[in-house]
mmCIF file of C-alpha atoms and ligand atoms in Angstrom:
data_model
loop_
_atom_site.group_PDB
_atom_site.id
_atom_site.type_symbol
_atom_site.label_atom_id
_atom_site.label_comp_id
_atom_site.label_asym_id
_atom_site.label_seq_id
_atom_site.Cartn_x
_atom_site.Cartn_y
_atom_site.Cartn_z
ATOM 1 C CA MET Z 12 -0.133 -0.034 -0.021
ATOM 2 C CA LEU Z 13 1.209 3.668 -0.433
ATOM 3 C CA ALA Z 14 2.186 5.042 3.060
ATOM 4 C CA ASP Z 15 2.755 8.661 4.016
ATOM 5 C CA LEU Z 16 4.340 9.347 7.262
ATOM 6 C CA HIS Z 17 4.881 12.878 7.469
ATOM 7 C CA ASN Z 18 2.094 15.480 7.066
ATOM 8 C CA HIS Z 19 1.096 18.790 8.813
ATOM 9 C CA SER Z 20 -2.368 20.279 9.865
ATOM 10 C CA CYS Z 21 -3.417 23.812 10.426
ATOM 11 C CA LEU Z 22 -1.831 23.471 13.910
ATOM 12 C CA SER Z 23 1.520 23.954 12.428
ATOM 13 C CA PRO Z 24 2.151 27.847 12.022
ATOM 14 C CA CYS Z 25 3.630 27.074 8.579
ATOM 15 C CA ALA Z 26 0.931 25.056 7.371
ATOM 16 C CA SER Z 27 -2.040 26.214 5.601
ATOM 17 C CA LEU Z 28 -5.300 27.014 7.546
ATOM 18 C CA GLU Z 29 -7.248 24.911 5.060
ATOM 19 C CA MET Z 30 -5.174 22.040 6.092
ATOM 20 C CA SER Z 31 -7.754 20.543 8.564
ATOM 21 C CA PRO Z 32 -6.896 16.937 9.810
ATOM 22 C CA ARG Z 33 -10.405 16.022 8.008
ATOM 23 C CA ARG Z 34 -9.156 17.604 4.638
ATOM 24 C CA LEU Z 35 -5.815 15.831 4.985
ATOM 25 C CA ALA Z 36 -7.514 12.594 5.580
ATOM 26 C CA TRP Z 37 -9.977 12.492 2.823
ATOM 27 C CA GLU Z 38 -7.950 13.991 0.068
ATOM 28 C CA ALA Z 39 -4.978 11.598 0.777
ATOM 29 C CA ALA Z 40 -7.679 8.612 0.695
ATOM 30 C CA ALA Z 41 -8.837 9.797 -2.477
ATOM 31 C CA ALA Z 42 -5.269 9.701 -3.659
ATOM 32 C CA GLY Z 43 -4.907 6.079 -2.814
ATOM 33 C CA ILE Z 44 -2.950 6.561 0.484
ATOM 34 C CA GLY Z 45 -3.607 3.482 2.637
ATOM 35 C CA LEU Z 46 -1.357 4.550 5.796
ATOM 36 C CA LEU Z 47 -1.335 8.319 6.786
ATOM 37 C CA ALA Z 48 0.423 10.003 9.872
ATOM 38 C CA LEU Z 49 -0.066 13.256 10.912
ATOM 39 C CA THR Z 50 3.189 15.180 12.512
ATOM 40 C CA ASP Z 51 2.710 18.582 13.408
ATOM 41 C CA HIS Z 52 5.445 20.840 14.878
ATOM 42 C CA ASN Z 53 6.078 19.645 18.535
ATOM 43 C CA SER Z 54 2.486 18.773 19.071
ATOM 44 C CA ALA Z 55 0.236 16.138 18.700
ATOM 45 C CA ARG Z 56 -3.169 18.068 19.726
ATOM 46 C CA ASN Z 57 -5.008 17.710 16.244
ATOM 47 C CA THR Z 58 -4.494 13.946 16.186
ATOM 48 C CA PRO Z 59 -7.679 13.097 17.888
ATOM 49 C CA ALA Z 60 -9.600 14.796 15.110
ATOM 50 C CA PHE Z 61 -7.234 13.234 12.672
ATOM 51 C CA PHE Z 62 -7.994 9.692 13.799
ATOM 52 C CA VAL Z 63 -11.852 10.241 13.537
ATOM 53 C CA ALA Z 64 -11.421 11.307 10.077
ATOM 54 C CA CYS Z 65 -9.199 8.737 8.931
ATOM 55 C CA ARG Z 66 -11.416 6.079 10.237
ATOM 56 C CA GLU Z 67 -14.386 7.796 8.447
ATOM 57 C CA ALA Z 68 -12.343 7.923 5.182
ATOM 58 C CA ASP Z 69 -11.255 4.281 5.533
ATOM 59 C CA ILE Z 70 -7.584 4.935 5.916
ATOM 60 C CA MET Z 71 -5.074 3.753 8.374
ATOM 61 C CA PRO Z 72 -3.848 6.518 10.880
ATOM 62 C CA LEU Z 73 -0.683 7.105 13.055
ATOM 63 C CA ALA Z 74 -0.417 9.735 15.402
ATOM 64 C CA GLY Z 75 2.715 11.622 15.721
ATOM 65 C CA LEU Z 76 4.825 14.811 16.018
ATOM 66 C CA GLU Z 77 7.691 16.533 14.028
ATOM 67 C CA ILE Z 78 10.176 17.391 16.965
ATOM 68 C CA THR Z 79 12.855 20.216 16.715
ATOM 69 C CA THR Z 80 15.791 18.747 18.873
ATOM 70 C CA ARG Z 81 18.102 21.295 20.630
ATOM 71 C CA GLU Z 82 20.406 21.098 17.604
ATOM 72 C CA GLU Z 83 17.598 22.133 15.247
ATOM 73 C CA CYS Z 84 17.134 18.735 13.484
ATOM 74 C CA HIS Z 85 13.524 17.745 12.582
ATOM 75 C CA VAL Z 86 12.619 14.012 13.803
ATOM 76 C CA LEU Z 87 9.441 12.181 13.594
ATOM 77 C CA ALA Z 88 8.018 10.092 16.311
ATOM 78 C CA LEU Z 89 5.211 8.255 15.544
ATOM 79 C CA PHE Z 90 2.475 6.315 17.747
ATOM 80 C CA ASP Z 91 -0.439 3.749 17.524
ATOM 81 C CA ASP Z 92 -3.065 6.166 18.765
ATOM 82 C CA PRO Z 93 -3.505 9.652 19.790
ATOM 83 C CA GLU Z 94 -3.012 9.130 23.523
ATOM 84 C CA ASP Z 95 0.473 7.867 23.197
ATOM 85 C CA ALA Z 96 1.360 10.878 20.962
ATOM 86 C CA LEU Z 97 -0.341 13.401 23.170
ATOM 87 C CA ALA Z 98 1.606 11.949 26.208
ATOM 88 C CA MET Z 99 4.790 12.270 23.872
ATOM 89 C CA GLY Z 100 3.434 15.778 23.205
ATOM 90 C CA GLU Z 101 3.361 16.687 27.124
ATOM 91 C CA TRP Z 102 7.031 15.671 27.410
ATOM 92 C CA VAL Z 103 7.990 17.881 24.413
ATOM 93 C CA TRP Z 104 5.858 20.834 25.771
ATOM 94 C CA GLU Z 105 7.733 20.943 28.835
ATOM 95 C CA ALA Z 106 10.872 21.187 27.186
ATOM 96 C CA LEU Z 107 9.330 23.740 24.732
ATOM 97 C CA PRO Z 108 10.336 27.428 25.288
ATOM 98 C CA ALA Z 109 7.481 29.738 26.256
ATOM 99 C CA TYR Z 110 8.074 32.244 23.368
ATOM 100 C CA PRO Z 111 4.725 33.791 22.553
ATOM 101 C CA LEU Z 112 3.554 33.161 19.109
ATOM 102 C CA ASP Z 113 3.755 36.149 16.701
ATOM 103 C CA ALA Z 114 0.864 35.073 14.424
ATOM 104 C CA GLU Z 115 1.304 37.869 12.022
ATOM 105 C CA ARG Z 116 4.806 36.631 11.423
ATOM 106 C CA PHE Z 117 4.469 32.913 11.907
ATOM 107 C CA GLY Z 118 0.760 32.055 11.245
ATOM 108 C CA ASP Z 119 -1.896 30.753 13.573
ATOM 109 C CA GLN Z 120 -1.916 27.462 15.439
ATOM 110 C CA PRO Z 121 -5.504 26.268 15.922
ATOM 111 C CA VAL Z 122 -6.509 23.008 17.443
ATOM 112 C CA VAL Z 123 -9.601 21.784 15.694
ATOM 113 C CA ASP Z 124 -12.222 19.064 16.180
ATOM 114 C CA LYS Z 125 -13.449 16.560 13.808
ATOM 115 C CA ASN Z 126 -15.899 19.038 12.002
ATOM 116 C CA GLU Z 127 -13.232 21.612 11.633
ATOM 117 C CA ASN Z 128 -14.183 23.764 14.424
ATOM 118 C CA ILE Z 129 -11.615 25.773 16.167
ATOM 119 C CA VAL Z 130 -11.509 24.442 19.972
ATOM 120 C CA GLU Z 131 -8.526 26.234 21.247
ATOM 121 C CA MET Z 132 -5.534 28.623 19.740
ATOM 122 C CA ILE Z 133 -2.025 27.506 20.842
ATOM 123 C CA ASP Z 134 -0.188 30.769 21.568
ATOM 124 C CA ARG Z 135 3.371 29.351 22.181
ATOM 125 C CA LEU Z 136 5.111 29.298 19.140
ATOM 126 C CA LEU Z 137 5.417 25.399 18.254
ATOM 127 C CA THR Z 138 8.526 25.467 16.070
ATOM 128 C CA SER Z 139 11.110 26.218 18.366
ATOM 129 C CA SER Z 140 13.806 23.590 19.231
ATOM 130 C CA ILE Z 141 13.233 22.008 22.523
ATOM 131 C CA GLU Z 142 15.861 21.375 25.218
ATOM 132 C CA TYR Z 143 16.631 17.897 24.525
ATOM 133 C CA VAL Z 144 19.365 16.801 22.106
ATOM 134 C CA PHE Z 145 18.904 14.281 19.036
ATOM 135 C CA HIS Z 146 19.565 11.224 21.067
ATOM 136 C CA GLU Z 147 17.596 12.071 24.161
ATOM 137 C CA VAL Z 148 14.440 12.526 21.617
ATOM 138 C CA GLN Z 149 15.313 9.124 20.095
ATOM 139 C CA HIS Z 150 15.738 7.275 23.444
ATOM 140 C CA GLU Z 151 12.209 8.892 24.622
ATOM 141 C CA THR Z 152 10.536 7.978 21.361
ATOM 142 C CA GLU Z 153 11.744 4.341 21.625
ATOM 143 C CA ARG Z 154 11.182 4.099 25.149
ATOM 144 C CA ARG Z 155 7.450 4.871 24.857
ATOM 145 C CA GLY Z 156 7.250 2.199 21.870
ATOM 146 C CA GLY Z 157 7.119 4.906 18.909
ATOM 147 C CA LEU Z 158 8.638 4.844 15.730
ATOM 148 C CA PHE Z 159 11.748 7.349 15.336
ATOM 149 C CA ILE Z 160 12.457 8.637 11.815
ATOM 150 C CA PRO Z 161 15.042 11.414 11.311
ATOM 151 C CA ALA Z 162 13.050 13.687 8.860
ATOM 152 C CA HIS Z 163 14.329 14.933 5.484
ATOM 153 C CA ILE Z 164 17.844 14.067 6.374
ATOM 154 C CA ASN Z 165 19.431 15.656 3.298
ATOM 155 C CA ARG Z 166 17.653 18.793 3.491
ATOM 156 C CA GLN Z 167 19.713 22.143 3.467
ATOM 157 C CA ALA Z 168 18.072 23.137 6.969
ATOM 158 C CA PHE Z 169 16.570 21.457 10.193
ATOM 159 C CA SER Z 170 18.040 18.161 9.273
ATOM 160 C CA VAL Z 171 20.766 16.044 10.826
ATOM 161 C CA GLU Z 172 23.015 16.669 7.943
ATOM 162 C CA SER Z 173 22.537 20.345 7.917
ATOM 163 C CA GLN Z 174 22.747 20.541 11.586
ATOM 164 C CA LEU Z 175 25.108 17.739 12.753
ATOM 165 C CA GLY Z 176 27.091 17.202 9.521
ATOM 166 C CA PHE Z 177 26.254 13.484 9.448
ATOM 167 C CA LEU Z 178 23.530 10.944 10.663
ATOM 168 C CA PRO Z 179 24.688 9.684 14.016
ATOM 169 C CA PRO Z 180 25.539 5.717 13.964
ATOM 170 C CA GLY Z 181 22.950 3.774 15.296
ATOM 171 C CA THR Z 182 19.655 1.833 14.494
ATOM 172 C CA TYR Z 183 16.820 3.628 12.949
ATOM 173 C CA ASP Z 184 13.365 2.473 12.170
ATOM 174 C CA ALA Z 185 13.778 4.587 9.182
ATOM 175 C CA ILE Z 186 15.398 7.573 7.583
ATOM 176 C CA GLU Z 187 13.196 10.017 5.554
ATOM 177 C CA VAL Z 188 14.970 11.443 2.417
ATOM 178 C CA LEU Z 189 13.894 13.923 -0.118
ATOM 179 C CA ALA Z 190 12.750 11.968 -2.984
ATOM 180 C CA PRO Z 191 15.300 12.444 -5.797
ATOM 181 C CA GLU Z 192 18.006 11.023 -3.606
ATOM 182 C CA ALA Z 193 16.241 8.062 -1.999
ATOM 183 C CA GLU Z 194 18.004 5.468 -3.992
ATOM 184 C CA THR Z 195 21.470 7.015 -3.359
ATOM 185 C CA TYR Z 196 20.897 6.977 0.276
ATOM 186 C CA GLN Z 197 19.466 3.412 0.553
ATOM 187 C CA GLN Z 198 22.786 2.564 -1.181
ATOM 188 C CA ARG Z 199 24.671 4.444 1.497
ATOM 189 C CA TYR Z 200 22.688 3.143 4.348
ATOM 190 C CA PRO Z 201 21.803 -0.421 3.218
ATOM 191 C CA ASN Z 202 20.952 -1.399 6.785
ATOM 192 C CA ILE Z 203 18.331 1.556 7.148
ATOM 193 C CA PRO Z 204 14.991 1.582 5.693
ATOM 194 C CA VAL Z 205 14.714 4.814 3.580
ATOM 195 C CA ILE Z 206 11.364 6.469 2.891
ATOM 196 C CA THR Z 207 9.957 9.613 1.257
ATOM 197 C CA SER Z 208 7.191 11.764 2.735
ATOM 198 C CA SER Z 209 5.054 14.641 1.461
ATOM 199 C CA ASP Z 210 5.515 16.696 4.377
ATOM 200 C CA ALA Z 211 2.395 18.356 3.057
ATOM 201 C CA HIS Z 212 1.692 21.916 4.423
ATOM 202 C CA LEU Z 213 -0.673 22.774 1.700
ATOM 203 C CA PRO Z 214 -3.584 20.998 0.219
ATOM 204 C CA ASN Z 215 -1.732 20.590 -3.218
ATOM 205 C CA GLN Z 216 1.033 18.913 -1.401
ATOM 206 C CA ILE Z 217 -1.004 15.836 -0.309
ATOM 207 C CA ALA Z 218 -0.049 12.501 -1.384
ATOM 208 C CA THR Z 219 2.728 13.905 -3.682
ATOM 209 C CA GLN Z 220 5.605 11.687 -2.299
ATOM 210 C CA PRO Z 221 4.325 8.481 -0.492
ATOM 211 C CA PHE Z 222 6.236 5.172 -0.513
ATOM 212 C CA CYS Z 223 5.387 1.726 -0.847
ATOM 213 C CA LEU Z 224 4.971 -0.377 2.036
ATOM 214 C CA GLN Z 225 3.819 -4.269 2.386
ATOM 215 C CA THR Z 226 1.756 -4.228 5.373
ATOM 216 C CA LYS Z 227 -2.065 -5.180 6.150
ATOM 217 C CA GLU Z 228 -1.965 -4.021 9.750
ATOM 218 C CA GLY Z 229 -1.486 -0.463 10.595
ATOM 219 C CA THR Z 230 -0.128 -1.006 14.035
ATOM 220 C CA ILE Z 231 3.505 0.214 15.166
ATOM 221 C CA SER Z 232 4.992 -3.029 15.377
ATOM 222 C CA ALA Z 233 3.681 -4.264 12.023
ATOM 223 C CA ILE Z 234 4.934 -1.381 10.367
ATOM 224 C CA ARG Z 235 8.201 -1.547 12.141
ATOM 225 C CA LYS Z 236 8.760 -5.099 10.595
ATOM 226 C CA SER Z 237 7.539 -4.026 7.356
ATOM 227 C CA LEU Z 238 9.766 -1.189 7.266
ATOM 228 C CA ARG Z 239 12.831 -3.580 7.885
ATOM 229 C CA ALA Z 240 11.932 -5.416 4.641
ATOM 230 C CA LEU Z 241 12.442 -2.245 2.718
ATOM 231 C CA CYS Z 242 16.061 -2.782 2.773
ATOM 232 C CA SER Z 243 18.229 -5.805 2.669
ATOM 233 C CA PRO Z 244 20.745 -6.244 5.480
ATOM 234 C CA GLN Z 245 24.238 -6.966 4.119
HETATM 235 ZN ZN1 LIG G 315 10.892 19.589 8.867
HETATM 236 ZN ZN1 LIG G 316 7.366 18.518 8.206
#
């Protein structure tokens, strides 16, 4: 099936206000996506509405966050259900600087319900880096049973390559790479599953860079196993 594990909703200040969780779910489903994750910056508050929408659209959901580490690396933490993602979100929130949101400059951060009604406006800037470094975020995600995936690692900003200069040695559930270089990276890291994602912030970016995953189940453990099968260990 087609999987797309990195997408934003209106809660991310840099995403369009038209990106309700409901719209994301239905448009991804219409484009043939079978497994879809919502990963707003440093928050999982829109994942409950996202799960309802995915169930209605008959698409398997994952609840996640795109966390900004202290080094300004973006990493994905993905969970089976909103409760787990919200709990991770609490840990992140405690480590997030209390910079007030300048909505004129950065955009609004609405939490919405399944019917696209605004239930809360988050007034702390969500895109700041948290106080924990890369390996601390990895450890916490894995301790909570989540998938840990360094995001767009070959991007020129907010990636492990741009911020650290290299991918720290270790084991990863997957690494996310900007599409044109996916094959090159799979050769460079033969033991790590390489995936692509849409990282959609706008409606016209939905379902543009999914990858193929052989799985019938949408659970973290089944997905982890299926990801392993993407690469052939040497
Ligand atoms: Zn990012
Ligand atoms: Zn993103």
